[in-house]
CSV table of C-alpha atoms and ligand atoms in Angstrom, one decimal:
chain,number,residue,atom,x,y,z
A,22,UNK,CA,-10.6,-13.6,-8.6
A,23,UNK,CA,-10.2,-11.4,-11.4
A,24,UNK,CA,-9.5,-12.6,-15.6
A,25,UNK,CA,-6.1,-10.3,-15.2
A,26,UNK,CA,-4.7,-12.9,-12.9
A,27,UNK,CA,-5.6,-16.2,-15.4
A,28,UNK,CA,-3.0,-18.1,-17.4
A,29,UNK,CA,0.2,-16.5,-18.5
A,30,UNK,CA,-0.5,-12.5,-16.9
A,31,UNK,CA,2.4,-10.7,-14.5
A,32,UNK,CA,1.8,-11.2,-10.8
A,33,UNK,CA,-0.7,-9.9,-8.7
A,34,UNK,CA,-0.5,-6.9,-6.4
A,35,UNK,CA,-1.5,-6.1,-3.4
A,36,UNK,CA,-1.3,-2.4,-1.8
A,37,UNK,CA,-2.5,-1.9,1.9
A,38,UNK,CA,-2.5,1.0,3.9
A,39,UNK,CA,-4.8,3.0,6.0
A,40,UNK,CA,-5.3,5.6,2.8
A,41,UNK,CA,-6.5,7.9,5.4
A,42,UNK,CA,-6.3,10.1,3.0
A,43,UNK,CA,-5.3,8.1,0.0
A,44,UNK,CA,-2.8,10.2,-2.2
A,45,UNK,CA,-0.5,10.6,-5.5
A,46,UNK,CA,2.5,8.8,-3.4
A,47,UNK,CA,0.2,5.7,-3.6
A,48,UNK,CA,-1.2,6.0,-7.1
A,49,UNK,CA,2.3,6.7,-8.4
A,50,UNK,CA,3.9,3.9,-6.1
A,51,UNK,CA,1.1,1.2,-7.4
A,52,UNK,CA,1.7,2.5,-11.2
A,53,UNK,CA,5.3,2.7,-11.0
A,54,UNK,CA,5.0,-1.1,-9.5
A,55,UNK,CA,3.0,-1.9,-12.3
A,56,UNK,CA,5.4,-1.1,-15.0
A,57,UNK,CA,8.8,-1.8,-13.1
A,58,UNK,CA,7.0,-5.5,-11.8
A,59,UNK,CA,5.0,-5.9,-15.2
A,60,UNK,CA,1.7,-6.7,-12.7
A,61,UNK,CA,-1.6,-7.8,-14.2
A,62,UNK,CA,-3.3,-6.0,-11.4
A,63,UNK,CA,-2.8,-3.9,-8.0
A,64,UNK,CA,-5.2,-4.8,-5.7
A,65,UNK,CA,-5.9,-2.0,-3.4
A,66,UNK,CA,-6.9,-3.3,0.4
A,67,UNK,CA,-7.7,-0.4,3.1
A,68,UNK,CA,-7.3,-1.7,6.2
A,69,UNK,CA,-10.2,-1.6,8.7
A,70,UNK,CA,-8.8,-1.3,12.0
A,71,UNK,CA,-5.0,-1.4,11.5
A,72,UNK,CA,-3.3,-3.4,14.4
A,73,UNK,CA,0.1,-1.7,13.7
A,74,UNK,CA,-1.2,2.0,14.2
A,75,UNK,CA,-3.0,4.2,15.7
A,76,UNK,CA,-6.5,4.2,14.5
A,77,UNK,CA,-7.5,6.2,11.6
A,78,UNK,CA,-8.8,9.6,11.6
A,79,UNK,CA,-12.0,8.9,9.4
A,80,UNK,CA,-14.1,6.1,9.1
A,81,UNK,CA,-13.2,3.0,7.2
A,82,UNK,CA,-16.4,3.7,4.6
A,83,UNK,CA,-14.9,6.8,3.8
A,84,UNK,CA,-11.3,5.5,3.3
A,85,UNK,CA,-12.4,3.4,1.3
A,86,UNK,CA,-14.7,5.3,-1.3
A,87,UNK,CA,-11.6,7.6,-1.7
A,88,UNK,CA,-9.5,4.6,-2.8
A,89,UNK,CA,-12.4,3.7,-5.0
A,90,UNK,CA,-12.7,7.4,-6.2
A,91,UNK,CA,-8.8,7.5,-6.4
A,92,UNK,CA,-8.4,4.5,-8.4
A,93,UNK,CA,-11.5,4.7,-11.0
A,94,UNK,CA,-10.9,4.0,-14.3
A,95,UNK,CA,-7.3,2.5,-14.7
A,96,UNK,CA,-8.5,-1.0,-15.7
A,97,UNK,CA,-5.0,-2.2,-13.7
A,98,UNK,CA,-6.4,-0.9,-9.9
A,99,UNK,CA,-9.0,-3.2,-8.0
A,100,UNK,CA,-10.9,-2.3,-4.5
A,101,UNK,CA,-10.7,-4.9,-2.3
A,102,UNK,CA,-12.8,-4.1,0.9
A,103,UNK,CA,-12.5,-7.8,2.9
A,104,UNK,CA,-10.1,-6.0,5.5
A,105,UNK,CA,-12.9,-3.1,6.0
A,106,UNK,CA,-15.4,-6.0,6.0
A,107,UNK,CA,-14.2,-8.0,8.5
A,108,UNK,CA,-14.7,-5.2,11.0
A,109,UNK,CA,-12.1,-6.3,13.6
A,110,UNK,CA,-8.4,-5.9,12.9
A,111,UNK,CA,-7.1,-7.7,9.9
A,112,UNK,CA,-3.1,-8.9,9.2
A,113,UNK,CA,-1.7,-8.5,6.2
A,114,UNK,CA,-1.0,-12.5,6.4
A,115,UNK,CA,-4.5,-13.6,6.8
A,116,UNK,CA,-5.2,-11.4,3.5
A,117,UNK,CA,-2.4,-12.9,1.7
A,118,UNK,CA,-3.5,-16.1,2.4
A,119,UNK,CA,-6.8,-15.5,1.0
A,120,UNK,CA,-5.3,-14.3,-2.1
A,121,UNK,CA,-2.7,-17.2,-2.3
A,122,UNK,CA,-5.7,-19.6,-1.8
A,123,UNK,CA,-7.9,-18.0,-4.7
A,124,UNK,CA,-4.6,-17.9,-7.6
A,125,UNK,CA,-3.2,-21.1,-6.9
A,126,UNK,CA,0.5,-21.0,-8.1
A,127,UNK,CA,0.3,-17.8,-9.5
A,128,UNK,CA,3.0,-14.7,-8.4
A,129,UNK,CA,1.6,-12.8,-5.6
A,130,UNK,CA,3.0,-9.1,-4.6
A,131,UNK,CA,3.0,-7.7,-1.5
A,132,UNK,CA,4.3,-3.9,-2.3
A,133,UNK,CA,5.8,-1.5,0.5
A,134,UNK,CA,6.9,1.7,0.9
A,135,UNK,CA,10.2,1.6,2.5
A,136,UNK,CA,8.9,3.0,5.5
A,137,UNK,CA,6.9,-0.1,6.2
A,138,UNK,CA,10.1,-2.5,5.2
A,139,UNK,CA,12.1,-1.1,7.9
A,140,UNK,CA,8.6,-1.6,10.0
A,141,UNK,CA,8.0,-5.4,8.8
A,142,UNK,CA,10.0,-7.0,11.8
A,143,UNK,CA,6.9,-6.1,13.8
A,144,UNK,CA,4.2,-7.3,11.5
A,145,UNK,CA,2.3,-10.4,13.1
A,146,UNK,CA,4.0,-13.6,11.7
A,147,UNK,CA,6.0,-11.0,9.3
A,148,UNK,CA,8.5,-14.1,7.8
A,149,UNK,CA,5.4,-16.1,6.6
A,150,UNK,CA,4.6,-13.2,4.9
A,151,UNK,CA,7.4,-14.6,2.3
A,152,UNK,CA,6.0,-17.8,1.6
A,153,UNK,CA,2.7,-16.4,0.6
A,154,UNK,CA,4.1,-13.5,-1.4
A,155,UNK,CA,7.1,-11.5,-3.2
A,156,UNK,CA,7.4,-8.1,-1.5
A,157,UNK,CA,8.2,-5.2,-3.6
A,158,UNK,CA,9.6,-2.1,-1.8
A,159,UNK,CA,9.2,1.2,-3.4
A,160,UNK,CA,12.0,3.6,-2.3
A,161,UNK,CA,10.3,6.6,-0.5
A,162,UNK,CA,12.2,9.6,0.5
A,163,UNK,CA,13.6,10.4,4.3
A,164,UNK,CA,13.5,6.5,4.4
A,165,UNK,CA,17.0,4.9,3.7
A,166,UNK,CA,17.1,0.8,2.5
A,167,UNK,CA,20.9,0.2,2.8
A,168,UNK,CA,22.2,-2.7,3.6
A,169,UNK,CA,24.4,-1.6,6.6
A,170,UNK,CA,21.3,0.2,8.3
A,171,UNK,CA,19.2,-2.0,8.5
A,172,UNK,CA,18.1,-4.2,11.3
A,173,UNK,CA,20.0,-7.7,11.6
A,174,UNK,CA,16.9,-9.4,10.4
A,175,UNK,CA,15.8,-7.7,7.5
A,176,UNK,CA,19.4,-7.5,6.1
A,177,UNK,CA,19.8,-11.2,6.4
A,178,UNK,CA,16.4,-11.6,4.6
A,179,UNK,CA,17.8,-9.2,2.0
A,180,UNK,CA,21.2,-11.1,1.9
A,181,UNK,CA,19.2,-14.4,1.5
A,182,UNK,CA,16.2,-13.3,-0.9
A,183,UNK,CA,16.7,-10.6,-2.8
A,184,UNK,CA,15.7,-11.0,-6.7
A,185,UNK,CA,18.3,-10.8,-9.4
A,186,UNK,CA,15.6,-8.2,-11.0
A,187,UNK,CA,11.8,-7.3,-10.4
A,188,UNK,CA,11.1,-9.6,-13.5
A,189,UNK,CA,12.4,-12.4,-12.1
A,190,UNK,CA,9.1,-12.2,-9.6
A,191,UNK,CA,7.5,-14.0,-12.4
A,192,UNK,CA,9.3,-17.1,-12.6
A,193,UNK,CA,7.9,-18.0,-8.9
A,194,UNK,CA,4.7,-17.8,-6.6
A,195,UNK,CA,6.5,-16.4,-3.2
A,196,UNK,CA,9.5,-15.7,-1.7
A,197,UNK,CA,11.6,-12.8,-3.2
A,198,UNK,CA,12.8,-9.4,-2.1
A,199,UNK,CA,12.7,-6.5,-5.4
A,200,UNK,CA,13.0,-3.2,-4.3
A,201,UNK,CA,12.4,-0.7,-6.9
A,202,UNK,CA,12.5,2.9,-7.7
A,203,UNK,CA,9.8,5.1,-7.9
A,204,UNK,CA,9.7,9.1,-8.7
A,205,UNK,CA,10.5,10.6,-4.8
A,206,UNK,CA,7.2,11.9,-3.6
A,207,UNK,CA,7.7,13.8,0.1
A,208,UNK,CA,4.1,13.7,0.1
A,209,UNK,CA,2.5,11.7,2.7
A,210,UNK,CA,-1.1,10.9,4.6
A,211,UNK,CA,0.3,12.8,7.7
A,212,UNK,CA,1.0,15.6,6.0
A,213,UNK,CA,-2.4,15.8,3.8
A,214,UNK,CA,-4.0,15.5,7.0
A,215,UNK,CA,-2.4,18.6,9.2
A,216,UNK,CA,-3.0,20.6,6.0
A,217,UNK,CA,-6.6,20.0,5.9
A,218,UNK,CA,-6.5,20.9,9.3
A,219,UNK,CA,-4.9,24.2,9.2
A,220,UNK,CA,-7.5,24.5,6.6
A,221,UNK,CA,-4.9,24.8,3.9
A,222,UNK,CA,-5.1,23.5,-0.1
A,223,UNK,CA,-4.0,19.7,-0.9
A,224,UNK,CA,-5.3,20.3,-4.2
A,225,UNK,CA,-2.7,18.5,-6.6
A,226,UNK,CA,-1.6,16.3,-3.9
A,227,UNK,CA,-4.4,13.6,-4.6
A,228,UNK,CA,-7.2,13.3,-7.4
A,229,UNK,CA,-9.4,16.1,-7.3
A,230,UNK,CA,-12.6,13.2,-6.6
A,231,UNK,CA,-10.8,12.8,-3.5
A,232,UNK,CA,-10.1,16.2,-2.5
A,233,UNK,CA,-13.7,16.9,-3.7
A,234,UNK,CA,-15.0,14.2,-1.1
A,235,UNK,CA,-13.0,15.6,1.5
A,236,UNK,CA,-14.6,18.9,0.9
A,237,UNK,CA,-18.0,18.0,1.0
A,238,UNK,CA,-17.8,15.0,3.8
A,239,UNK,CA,-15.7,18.1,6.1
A,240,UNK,CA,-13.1,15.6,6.6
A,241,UNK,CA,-10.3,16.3,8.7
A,242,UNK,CA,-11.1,19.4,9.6
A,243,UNK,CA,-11.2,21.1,13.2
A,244,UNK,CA,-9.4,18.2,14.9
A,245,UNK,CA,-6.3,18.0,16.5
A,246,UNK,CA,-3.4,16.5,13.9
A,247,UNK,CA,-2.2,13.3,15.6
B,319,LIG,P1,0.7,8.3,7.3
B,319,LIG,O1,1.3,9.6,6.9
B,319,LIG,O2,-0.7,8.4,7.9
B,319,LIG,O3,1.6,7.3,8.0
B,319,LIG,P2,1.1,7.2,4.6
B,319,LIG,O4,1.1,8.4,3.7
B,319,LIG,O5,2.4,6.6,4.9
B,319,LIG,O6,0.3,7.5,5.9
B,319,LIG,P3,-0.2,4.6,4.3
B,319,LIG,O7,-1.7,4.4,4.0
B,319,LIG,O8,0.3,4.3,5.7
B,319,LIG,O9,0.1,6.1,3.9
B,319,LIG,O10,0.7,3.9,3.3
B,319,LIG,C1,0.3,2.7,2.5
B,319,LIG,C2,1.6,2.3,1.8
B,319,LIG,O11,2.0,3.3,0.8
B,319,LIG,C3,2.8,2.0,2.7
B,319,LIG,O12,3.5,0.9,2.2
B,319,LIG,C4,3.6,3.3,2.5
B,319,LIG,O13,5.0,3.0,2.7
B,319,LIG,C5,3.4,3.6,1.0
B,319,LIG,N1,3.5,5.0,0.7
B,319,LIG,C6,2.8,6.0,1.2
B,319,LIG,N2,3.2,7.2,0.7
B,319,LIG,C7,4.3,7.0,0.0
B,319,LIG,C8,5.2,7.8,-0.8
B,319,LIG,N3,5.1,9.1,-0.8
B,319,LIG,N4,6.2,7.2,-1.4
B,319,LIG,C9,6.4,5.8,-1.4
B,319,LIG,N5,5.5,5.0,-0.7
B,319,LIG,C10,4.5,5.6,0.0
């Protein structure tokens, strides 16, 4: 586990996603999470074969070198590759619990878009998910997190968990609801990947590394958008 996590540093992070592409909503989301949560360090965690979605358009190896590619040089983001690793499909619980076992007591993170909130009631063993983390959900246009529309289950865990403020994520290891703000970014992987398909520009919309990759790997390209 990494020095950022040691003694009195903010919580830890974590970031999933299929990153297929990776893009500026989830370099802004983990930075804006970073400074609204006062982390010590997003931990970004591709997923290999994701067992809520369809499977991803391009290999896991390449996901994953954009995320590094993406995320090089803010000392704040970390690669984590055990989900890729691990070759079969990997839940977010069985990753949190890896992490929970390697801080101890420190604050773990789990940070959402709020797309995947109103998704969580179908993540495998989604209310454990609270005893081995916070989870942070970033607001994210066309995606609305009030109270009255929200499923039964999620608004009671709001009623019964939600955090006074993000900082108070600090003063415990698991179990608190902090949504946040972040800039609205319409941009999405979806999108990024029926542009490249249409052979149209994404430049802007993700690090030029990435779109660079993309370029030269002929990624997304030619293929019907799913
Ligand atoms: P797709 O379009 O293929 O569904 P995506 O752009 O939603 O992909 P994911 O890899 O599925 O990307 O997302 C990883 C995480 O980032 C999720 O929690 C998602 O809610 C969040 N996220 C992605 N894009 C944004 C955005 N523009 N604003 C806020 N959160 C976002």
């Amino acid at each position: 586990m990494s020095a950022a996590v040691s003694g009195a540093a903010g919580p830890l992070a974590v970031l999933g996603g299929t990153f297929d592409p990776v893009h500026v909503g989830h370099l802004r989301l983990a930075e804006e999470a970073r400074e609204a949560l006062d982390l010590a360090e997003v931990r970004w965690v591709p997923a290999g074969v994701p067992p809520h979605r369809q499977s991803p358009r391009v290999a896991a190896a390449d996901r994953l070198e954009m995320v590094r590619l993406a995320i090089a040089g803010n000392p704040h983001f970390v690669l984590d590759d055990a989900e890729v690793r691990a070759g079969g499909p990997a839940y977010t619980v069985t990753t949190l619990a890896r992490l929970r076992a390697a801080v101890g007591a420190h604050p773990l993170v789990l940070l959402l878009g709020a797309d995947a909130f109103l998704g969580l009631e179908s993540w495998h063993r989604w209310l454990e998910l609270f005893e081995l983390a916070h989870i942070a959900v970033a607001t994210r246009p066309g995606f609305a997190l009030e109270a009255a529309d929200l499923p039964p289950a999620l608004a009671a865990v709001c009623r019964e968990r939600l955090a006074e403020s993000p900082q108070a994520l600090r003063a415990a290891p698991a179990g608190r609801l902090a949504p946040f703000t972040m800039t609205p970014l319409g941009v999405s992987a979806s999108l990024l990947r029926a542009r490249l398909a249409a052979g149209l520009s994404v430049r802007y919309l993700l690090p030029d590394p990435v779109a660079e990759y993309i370029d030269r790997h002929r990624l997304y390209r030619n293929q019907n958008e799913r």
